[in-house]
Tab-separated table of C-alpha atoms in Angstrom:
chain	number	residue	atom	x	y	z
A	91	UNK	CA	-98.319	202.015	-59.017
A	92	UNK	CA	-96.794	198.763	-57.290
A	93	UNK	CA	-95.298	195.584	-59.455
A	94	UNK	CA	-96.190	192.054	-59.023
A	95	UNK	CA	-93.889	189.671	-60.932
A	96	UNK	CA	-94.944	186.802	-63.187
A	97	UNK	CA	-93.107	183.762	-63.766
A	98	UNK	CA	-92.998	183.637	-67.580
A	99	UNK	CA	-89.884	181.258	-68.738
A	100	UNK	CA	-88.269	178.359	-66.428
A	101	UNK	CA	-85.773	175.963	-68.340
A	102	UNK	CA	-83.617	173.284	-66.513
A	103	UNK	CA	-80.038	172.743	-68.010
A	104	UNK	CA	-78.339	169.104	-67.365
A	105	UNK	CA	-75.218	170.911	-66.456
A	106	UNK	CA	-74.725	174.007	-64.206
A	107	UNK	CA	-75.337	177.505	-65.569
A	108	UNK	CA	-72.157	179.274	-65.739
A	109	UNK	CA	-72.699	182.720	-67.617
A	110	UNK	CA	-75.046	184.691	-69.189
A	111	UNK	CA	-74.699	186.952	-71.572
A	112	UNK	CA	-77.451	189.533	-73.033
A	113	UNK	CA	-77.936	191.577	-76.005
A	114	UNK	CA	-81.013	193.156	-77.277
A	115	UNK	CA	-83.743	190.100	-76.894
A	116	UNK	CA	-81.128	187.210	-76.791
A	117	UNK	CA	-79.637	185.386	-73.853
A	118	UNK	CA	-76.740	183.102	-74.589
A	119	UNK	CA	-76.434	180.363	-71.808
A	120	UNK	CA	-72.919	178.775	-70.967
A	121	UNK	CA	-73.473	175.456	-69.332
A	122	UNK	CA	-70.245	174.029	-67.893
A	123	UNK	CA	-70.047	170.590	-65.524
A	124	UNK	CA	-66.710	170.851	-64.202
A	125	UNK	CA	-66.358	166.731	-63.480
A	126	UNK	CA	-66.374	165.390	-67.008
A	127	UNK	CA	-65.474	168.956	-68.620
A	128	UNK	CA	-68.418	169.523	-70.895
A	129	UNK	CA	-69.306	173.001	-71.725
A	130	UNK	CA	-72.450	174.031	-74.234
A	131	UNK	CA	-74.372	176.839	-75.189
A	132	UNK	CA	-77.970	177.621	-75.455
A	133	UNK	CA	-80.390	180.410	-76.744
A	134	UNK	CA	-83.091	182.256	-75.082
A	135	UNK	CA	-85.685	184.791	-76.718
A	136	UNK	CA	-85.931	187.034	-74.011
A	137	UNK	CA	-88.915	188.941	-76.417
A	138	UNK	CA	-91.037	185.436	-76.611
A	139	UNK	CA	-89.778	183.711	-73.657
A	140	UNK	CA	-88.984	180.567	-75.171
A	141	UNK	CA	-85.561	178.405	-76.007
A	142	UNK	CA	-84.445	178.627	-79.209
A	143	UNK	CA	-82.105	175.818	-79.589
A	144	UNK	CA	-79.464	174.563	-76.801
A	145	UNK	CA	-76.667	171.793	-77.163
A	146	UNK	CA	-74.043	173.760	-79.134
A	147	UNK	CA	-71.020	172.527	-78.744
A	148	UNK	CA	-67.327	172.817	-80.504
A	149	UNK	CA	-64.040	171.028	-80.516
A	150	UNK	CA	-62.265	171.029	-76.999
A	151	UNK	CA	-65.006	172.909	-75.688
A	152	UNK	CA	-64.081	173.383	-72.457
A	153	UNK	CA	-61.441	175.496	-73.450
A	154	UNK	CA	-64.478	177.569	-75.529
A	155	UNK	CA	-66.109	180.942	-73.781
A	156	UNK	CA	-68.123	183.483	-75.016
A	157	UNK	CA	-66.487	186.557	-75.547
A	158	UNK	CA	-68.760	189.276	-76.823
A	159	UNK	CA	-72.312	188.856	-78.247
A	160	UNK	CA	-73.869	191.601	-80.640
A	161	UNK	CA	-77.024	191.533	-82.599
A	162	UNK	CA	-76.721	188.079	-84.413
A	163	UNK	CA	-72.990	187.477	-83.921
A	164	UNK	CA	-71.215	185.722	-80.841
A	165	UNK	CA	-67.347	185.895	-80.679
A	166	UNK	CA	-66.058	182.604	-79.336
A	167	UNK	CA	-62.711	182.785	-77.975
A	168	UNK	CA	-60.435	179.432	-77.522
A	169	UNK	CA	-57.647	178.586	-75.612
A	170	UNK	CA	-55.031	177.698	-77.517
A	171	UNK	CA	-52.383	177.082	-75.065
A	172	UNK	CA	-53.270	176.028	-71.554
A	173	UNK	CA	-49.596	177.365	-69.862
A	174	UNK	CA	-50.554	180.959	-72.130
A	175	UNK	CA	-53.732	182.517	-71.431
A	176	UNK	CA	-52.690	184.431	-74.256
A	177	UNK	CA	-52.611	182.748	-76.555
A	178	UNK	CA	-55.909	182.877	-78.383
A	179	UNK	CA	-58.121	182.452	-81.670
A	180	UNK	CA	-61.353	183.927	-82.049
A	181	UNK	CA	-64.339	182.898	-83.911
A	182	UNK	CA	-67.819	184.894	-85.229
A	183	UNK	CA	-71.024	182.285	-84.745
A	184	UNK	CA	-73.914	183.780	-86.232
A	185	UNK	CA	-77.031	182.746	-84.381
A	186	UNK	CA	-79.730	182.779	-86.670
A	187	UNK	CA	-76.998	180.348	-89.273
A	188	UNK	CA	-76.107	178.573	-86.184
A	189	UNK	CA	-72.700	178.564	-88.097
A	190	UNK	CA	-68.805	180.166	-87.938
A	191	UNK	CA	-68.420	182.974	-90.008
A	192	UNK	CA	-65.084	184.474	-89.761
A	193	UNK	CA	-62.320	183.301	-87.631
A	194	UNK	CA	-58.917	184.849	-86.279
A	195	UNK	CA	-55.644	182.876	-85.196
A	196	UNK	CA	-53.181	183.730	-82.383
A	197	UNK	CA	-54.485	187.072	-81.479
A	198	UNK	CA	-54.326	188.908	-77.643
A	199	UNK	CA	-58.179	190.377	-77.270
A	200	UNK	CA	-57.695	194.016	-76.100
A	201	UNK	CA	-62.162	194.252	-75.629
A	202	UNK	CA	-64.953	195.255	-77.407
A	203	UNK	CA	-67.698	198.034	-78.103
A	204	UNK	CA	-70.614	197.072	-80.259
A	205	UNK	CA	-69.778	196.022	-83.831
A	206	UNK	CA	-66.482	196.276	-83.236
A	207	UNK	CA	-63.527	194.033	-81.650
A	208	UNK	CA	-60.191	195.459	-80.348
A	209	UNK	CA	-57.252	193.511	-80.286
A	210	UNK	CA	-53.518	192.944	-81.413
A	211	UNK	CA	-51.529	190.486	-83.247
A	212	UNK	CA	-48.164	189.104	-82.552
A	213	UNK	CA	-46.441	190.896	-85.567
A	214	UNK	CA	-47.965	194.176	-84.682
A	215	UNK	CA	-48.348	196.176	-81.368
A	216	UNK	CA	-50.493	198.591	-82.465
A	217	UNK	CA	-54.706	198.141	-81.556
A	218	UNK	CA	-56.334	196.818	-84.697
A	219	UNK	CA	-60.439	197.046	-85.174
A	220	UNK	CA	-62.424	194.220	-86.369
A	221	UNK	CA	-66.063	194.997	-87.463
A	222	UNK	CA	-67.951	191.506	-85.668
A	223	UNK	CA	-70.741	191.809	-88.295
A	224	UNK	CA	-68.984	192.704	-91.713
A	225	UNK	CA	-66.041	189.764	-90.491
A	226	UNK	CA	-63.293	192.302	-91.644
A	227	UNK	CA	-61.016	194.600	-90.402
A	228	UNK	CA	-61.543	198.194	-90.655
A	229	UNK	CA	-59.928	201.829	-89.484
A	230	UNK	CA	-60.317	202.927	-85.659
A	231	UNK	CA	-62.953	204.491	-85.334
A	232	UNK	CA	-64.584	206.381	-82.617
A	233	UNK	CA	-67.910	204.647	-81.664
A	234	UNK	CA	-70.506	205.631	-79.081
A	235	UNK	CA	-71.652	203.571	-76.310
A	236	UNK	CA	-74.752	201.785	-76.230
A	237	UNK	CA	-76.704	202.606	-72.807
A	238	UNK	CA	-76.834	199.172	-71.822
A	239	UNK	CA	-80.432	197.761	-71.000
A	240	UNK	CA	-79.306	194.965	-68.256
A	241	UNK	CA	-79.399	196.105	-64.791
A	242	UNK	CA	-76.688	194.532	-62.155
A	243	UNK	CA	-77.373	194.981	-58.513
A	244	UNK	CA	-74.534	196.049	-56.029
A	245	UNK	CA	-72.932	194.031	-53.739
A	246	UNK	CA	-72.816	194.906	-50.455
A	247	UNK	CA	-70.417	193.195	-47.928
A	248	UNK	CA	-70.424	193.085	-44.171
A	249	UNK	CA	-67.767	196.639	-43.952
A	250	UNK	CA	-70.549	198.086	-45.562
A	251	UNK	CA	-72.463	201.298	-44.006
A	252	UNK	CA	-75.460	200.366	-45.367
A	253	UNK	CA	-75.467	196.306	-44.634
A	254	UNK	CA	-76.903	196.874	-40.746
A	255	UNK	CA	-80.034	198.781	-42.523
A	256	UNK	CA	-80.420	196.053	-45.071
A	257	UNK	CA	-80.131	193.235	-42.459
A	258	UNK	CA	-82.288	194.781	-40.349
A	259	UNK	CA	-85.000	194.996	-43.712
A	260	UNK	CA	-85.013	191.758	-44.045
A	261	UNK	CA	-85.032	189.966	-40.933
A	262	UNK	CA	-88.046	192.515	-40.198
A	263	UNK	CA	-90.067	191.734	-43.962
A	264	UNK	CA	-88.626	188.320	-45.044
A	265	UNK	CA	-87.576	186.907	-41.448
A	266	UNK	CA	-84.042	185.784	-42.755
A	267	UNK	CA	-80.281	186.899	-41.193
A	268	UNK	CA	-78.409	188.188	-43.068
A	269	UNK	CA	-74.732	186.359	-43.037
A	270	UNK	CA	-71.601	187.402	-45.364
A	271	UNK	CA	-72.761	189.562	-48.029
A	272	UNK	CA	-75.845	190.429	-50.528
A	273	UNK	CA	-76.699	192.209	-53.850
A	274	UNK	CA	-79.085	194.916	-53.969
A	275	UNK	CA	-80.754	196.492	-56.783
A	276	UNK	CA	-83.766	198.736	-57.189
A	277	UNK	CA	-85.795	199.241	-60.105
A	278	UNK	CA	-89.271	199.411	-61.848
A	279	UNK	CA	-90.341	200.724	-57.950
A	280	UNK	CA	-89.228	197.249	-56.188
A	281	UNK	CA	-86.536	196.161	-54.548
A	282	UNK	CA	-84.315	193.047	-54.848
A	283	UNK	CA	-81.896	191.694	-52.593
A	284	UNK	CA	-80.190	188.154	-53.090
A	285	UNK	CA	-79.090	187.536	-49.325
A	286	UNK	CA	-76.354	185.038	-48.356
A	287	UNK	CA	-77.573	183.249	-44.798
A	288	UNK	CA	-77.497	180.317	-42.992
A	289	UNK	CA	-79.925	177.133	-43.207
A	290	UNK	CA	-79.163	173.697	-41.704
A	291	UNK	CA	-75.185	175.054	-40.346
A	292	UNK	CA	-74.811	175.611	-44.173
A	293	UNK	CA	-74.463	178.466	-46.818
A	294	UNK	CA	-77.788	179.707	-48.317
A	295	UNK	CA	-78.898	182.233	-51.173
A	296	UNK	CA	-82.319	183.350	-51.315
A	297	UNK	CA	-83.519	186.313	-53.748
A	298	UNK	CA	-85.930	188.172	-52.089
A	299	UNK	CA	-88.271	190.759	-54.350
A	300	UNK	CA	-90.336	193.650	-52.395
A	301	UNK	CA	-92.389	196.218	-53.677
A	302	UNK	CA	-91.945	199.830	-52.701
A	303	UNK	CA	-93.508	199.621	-49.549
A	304	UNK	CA	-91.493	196.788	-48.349
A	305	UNK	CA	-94.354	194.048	-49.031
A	306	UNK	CA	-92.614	190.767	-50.132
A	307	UNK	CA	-93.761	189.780	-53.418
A	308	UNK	CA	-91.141	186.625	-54.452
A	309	UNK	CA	-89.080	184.459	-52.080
A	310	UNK	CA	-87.083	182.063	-54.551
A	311	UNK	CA	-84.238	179.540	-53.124
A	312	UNK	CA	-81.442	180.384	-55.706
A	313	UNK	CA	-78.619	178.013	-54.074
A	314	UNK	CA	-78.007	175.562	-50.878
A	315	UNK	CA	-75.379	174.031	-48.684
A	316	UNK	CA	-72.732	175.479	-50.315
A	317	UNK	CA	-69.340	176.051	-48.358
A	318	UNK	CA	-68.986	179.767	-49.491
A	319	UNK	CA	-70.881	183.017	-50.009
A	320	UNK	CA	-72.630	183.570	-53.489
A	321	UNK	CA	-72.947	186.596	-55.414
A	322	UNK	CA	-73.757	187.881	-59.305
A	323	UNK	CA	-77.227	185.865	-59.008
A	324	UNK	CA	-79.646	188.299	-60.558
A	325	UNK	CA	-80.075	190.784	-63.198
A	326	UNK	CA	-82.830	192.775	-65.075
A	327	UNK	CA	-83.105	193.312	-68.549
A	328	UNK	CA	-86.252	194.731	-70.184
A	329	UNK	CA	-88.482	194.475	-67.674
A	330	UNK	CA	-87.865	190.886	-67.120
A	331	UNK	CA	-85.671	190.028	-63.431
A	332	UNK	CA	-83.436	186.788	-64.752
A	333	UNK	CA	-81.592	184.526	-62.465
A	334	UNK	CA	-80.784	180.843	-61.872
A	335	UNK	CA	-82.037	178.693	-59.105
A	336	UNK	CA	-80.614	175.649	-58.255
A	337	UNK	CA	-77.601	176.143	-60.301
A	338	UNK	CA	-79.114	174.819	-63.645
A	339	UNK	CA	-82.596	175.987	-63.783
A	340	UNK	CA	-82.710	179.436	-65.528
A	341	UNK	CA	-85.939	181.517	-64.621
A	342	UNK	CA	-87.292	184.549	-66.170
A	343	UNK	CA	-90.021	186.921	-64.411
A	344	UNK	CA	-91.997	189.849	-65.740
A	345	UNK	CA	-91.863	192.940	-63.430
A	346	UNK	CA	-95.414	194.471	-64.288
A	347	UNK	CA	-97.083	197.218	-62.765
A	348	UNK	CA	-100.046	196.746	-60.657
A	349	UNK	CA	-103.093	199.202	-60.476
């Protein structure tokens, strides 16, 4: 069997794409244009491949992130001081309400697993559990891992020992040189590689997408004349390879197997 990919979702943003976060079949898109300091979130169906709704927004938002996203429920964390990073409140958006439901004030976020968010308050040292979905606090508890379904390539700098053999791949299948660094990820039999090189005396990335036998199946222009090297531009989730191009266009492709 060999893949071919399909280009099944493209959606521009107005401002640069500055995370994504996954869960299940949901992408949650942070835009974020750092010259007049707007940030706003988005929704993908990574199941239908269509937008759900985009433009959220909240007071102050640039000082607004996405924390942790879990079935329906995102946690927001804010800022609350910008000399104290931390010095935080936290906030449970559910996604199909497209509304708050719980909030915390002045806590210091220790991480999260799941359902459930670790963290400590300033009148108490000891870890505390909060339960994202119920919006209440409840006992530690010992909870197992999801396997996560996202796949993250690894980045490979010029110290390398493998970096010769993949600069030599692709200036032999793709005709591009290598410069800097690149991420590297196989999967569903093909190989990816998001290469930094140069084009015009300036930075390039290019995500390049082979099958198993080194045939090149997608060449795709992910960023340009930019001063430094570029990494974290790719990952695969379900079958689907997910980046951004151009800084604000998100792209989804099917990876399907070919008879």
């Amino acid at each position: 069997m060999s893949s071919v990919l399909n280009l099944k979702f493209s959606q521009p943003f107005e401002s640069p794409v500055w995370e994504v976060k996954c869960h299940d079949d949901k992408l949650l898109i942070n835009t974020r244009n750092h010259e007049n300091f707007h940030s706003a979130f988005a929704l993908v169906d990574l199941k239908n491949k269509e937008l759900l709704w985009q433009g959220l927004e909240f007071e102050d938002p640039w000082w607004v992130s996405a924390y942790h996203l879990y079935n329906n429920v995102v946690v927001f964390q804010k800022f609350e001081d910008t000399q104290n990073i931390e010095s935080r409140s936290v906030f449970g958006f559910d996604l199909q309400k497209q509304e708050v439901v719980w909030s915390l004030e002045n806590v210091k976020l220790l991480g999260a697993q799941n359902h459930l968010l670790y963290l400590t308050m300033p009148e108490a040292e000891e870890k505390l559990s909060f339960d994202v979905l119920k919006g209440d606090w409840t006992e530690a508890q010992k909870v197992d891992r999801e396997v996560p379904l996202e796949q993250y390539p690894v980045h490979y700098e010029v110290d390398n020992p493998h970096f010769e053999t993949l600069a030599r791949f692709l200036d032999l299948k793709a005709g591009l040189e290598l410069k800097g660094s690149c991420d590297y990820l196989e999967a569903s039999g093909t190989i990816f590689i998001a290469a930094n090189h140069v084009m015009d005396e300036l930075k390039a990335l290019t995500l390049c997408v082979f099958d198993e036998s080194g045939n090149l199946l997608l060449r795709e222009s992910l960023d340009s004349g930019v001063k430094g090297l570029v990494s974290g531009a790719f990952f695969i989730v379900q079958d689907a390879l997910i980046f951004v191009t151009g800084k604000n266009e998100l792209k989804i492709y099917s990876i399907d197997e070919k008879n």
